[in-house]
Amino acid sequence: VQLQASGGGLVQSGGSLRLSCAASGFSLHYSAIGWFRQAPGKEREGVSCIGSMDGNTYYADSVKGRFTISRDNAKGTVYLQMNSLKPEDTAVYYCATPGSSCPRVGRFGLTHYARWGQGTQVTVSS
């Protein structure tokens, strides 16, 4: 019972990628989903979160205006559209769930999230 991120790859600076997050063993329908990333030698950091029923979206300052999170409950998938990619976006990207809503306090605190799966590598070349 976990989430699986996919869609990563190698892209040039300024390019775009769309990541997908799908669930194995449970339905995403009632789950908020958060995207995180971890670059080599750095701590895992929150990127974005989308609520389940309200669909509210939240972004880290570093990706605002460039990344868009969305969900298709019919397909049981949450997406992260990443545009205007920069070399500093290079990382392994993960998705996880904080329950039904994105946390109001400590929104991207790792302890709020569960069902981490294997991530997907995103590499942005300069």
Coordinates of C-alpha atoms in Angstrom, one line a residue:
V1 CA 0.0 0.0 0.0
Q2 CA 2.0 2.9 -1.3
L3 CA 2.3 5.6 -3.9
Q4 CA 4.4 5.5 -7.0
A5 CA 5.9 8.5 -8.8
S6 CA 6.8 8.3 -12.4
G7 CA 7.5 10.5 -15.4
G8 CA 10.9 11.7 -14.6
G9 CA 13.7 12.0 -17.1
L10 CA 16.5 14.2 -18.6
V11 CA 15.5 17.6 -19.9
Q12 CA 17.3 20.8 -20.8
S13 CA 17.1 23.9 -18.8
G14 CA 13.8 25.7 -19.7
G15 CA 12.1 22.5 -20.6
S16 CA 9.1 20.7 -19.2
L17 CA 8.2 17.4 -17.6
R18 CA 5.0 16.0 -16.2
L19 CA 5.2 13.7 -13.2
S20 CA 2.5 11.3 -12.2
C21 CA 1.6 9.8 -8.8
A22 CA -0.5 6.7 -8.6
A23 CA -1.7 4.6 -5.7
S24 CA -1.2 0.9 -5.2
G25 CA -3.6 -0.9 -2.9
F26 CA -5.8 2.1 -2.0
S27 CA -7.8 4.9 -3.7
L28 CA -6.4 8.4 -4.1
H29 CA -9.9 9.8 -4.2
Y30 CA -10.0 10.9 -0.5
S31 CA -6.3 11.5 -0.1
A32 CA -4.4 14.8 -0.3
I33 CA -1.1 14.3 -2.1
G34 CA 2.2 16.1 -1.6
W35 CA 5.2 16.2 -3.9
F36 CA 8.7 16.3 -2.5
R37 CA 12.2 16.2 -3.9
Q38 CA 15.6 15.3 -2.7
A39 CA 18.8 16.4 -4.4
P40 CA 22.1 14.6 -3.7
G41 CA 23.5 15.6 -0.3
K42 CA 20.4 17.6 0.6
E43 CA 17.4 17.1 2.7
R44 CA 14.1 16.1 1.3
E45 CA 12.0 19.2 0.7
G46 CA 8.3 19.8 0.0
V47 CA 7.3 21.1 -3.5
S48 CA 3.6 21.1 -3.6
C49 CA 0.4 19.7 -2.1
I50 CA -3.2 19.3 -3.3
G51 CA -6.2 18.6 -1.1
S52 CA -8.6 15.8 -1.7
M53 CA -12.1 17.2 -1.5
D54 CA -11.4 20.9 -1.6
G55 CA -8.7 20.6 -4.2
N56 CA -6.7 23.5 -2.7
T57 CA -3.2 23.7 -3.9
Y58 CA 0.0 24.9 -2.2
Y59 CA 3.5 25.4 -3.5
A60 CA 7.0 26.0 -2.2
D61 CA 8.3 29.5 -3.1
S62 CA 11.0 28.0 -5.2
V63 CA 8.5 26.5 -7.7
K64 CA 5.6 29.0 -7.6
G65 CA 4.7 30.1 -11.1
R66 CA 6.5 27.2 -12.7
F67 CA 5.0 24.0 -11.3
T68 CA 1.3 23.1 -11.3
I69 CA -0.2 20.3 -9.3
S70 CA -3.5 18.7 -10.4
R71 CA -5.5 15.6 -9.9
D72 CA -7.7 13.3 -12.0
N73 CA -9.7 11.3 -9.5
A74 CA -11.3 9.2 -12.3
K75 CA -7.8 8.0 -13.2
G76 CA -6.6 7.9 -9.6
T77 CA -3.7 10.0 -10.5
V78 CA -2.1 13.3 -9.3
Y79 CA 0.1 15.2 -11.6
L80 CA 3.0 17.7 -11.2
Q81 CA 3.5 19.7 -14.4
M82 CA 6.9 21.3 -14.3
N83 CA 7.7 24.1 -16.7
S84 CA 10.7 26.4 -17.0
L85 CA 12.9 23.8 -15.4
K86 CA 16.2 24.8 -13.9
P87 CA 19.3 22.8 -13.1
E88 CA 18.5 23.3 -9.4
D89 CA 15.3 21.4 -9.9
T90 CA 17.4 18.2 -10.4
A91 CA 16.4 15.7 -7.8
V92 CA 14.5 12.5 -7.1
Y93 CA 10.9 13.4 -6.8
Y94 CA 8.5 11.6 -4.5
C95 CA 4.8 11.7 -3.7
A96 CA 3.2 10.9 -0.4
T97 CA -0.1 11.5 1.4
P98 CA -0.8 13.6 4.6
G99 CA -4.3 12.2 4.8
S100 CA -7.4 14.0 3.5
S101 CA -6.0 17.5 3.7
C102 CA -2.7 19.3 3.2
P103 CA -1.4 20.3 6.7
R104 CA -2.2 23.8 7.8
V105 CA 0.8 24.0 10.1
G106 CA 4.1 22.7 8.9
R107 CA 2.6 22.0 5.5
F108 CA 5.6 20.1 4.2
G109 CA 6.8 18.6 7.4
L110 CA 7.9 15.1 6.5
T111 CA 6.3 13.5 9.6
H112 CA 2.9 14.5 8.3
Y113 CA 3.2 12.3 5.3
A114 CA 3.0 8.6 4.7
R115 CA 2.9 5.9 2.0
W116 CA 6.1 7.0 0.4
G117 CA 7.1 5.0 -2.6
Q118 CA 10.1 4.9 -4.9
G119 CA 10.7 8.3 -6.5
T120 CA 11.5 9.3 -10.0
Q121 CA 14.6 11.0 -11.1
V122 CA 14.5 14.4 -12.7
T123 CA 17.7 15.8 -14.3
V124 CA 17.9 19.2 -15.8
S125 CA 20.9 20.0 -17.8
S126 CA 22.3 23.5 -18.2

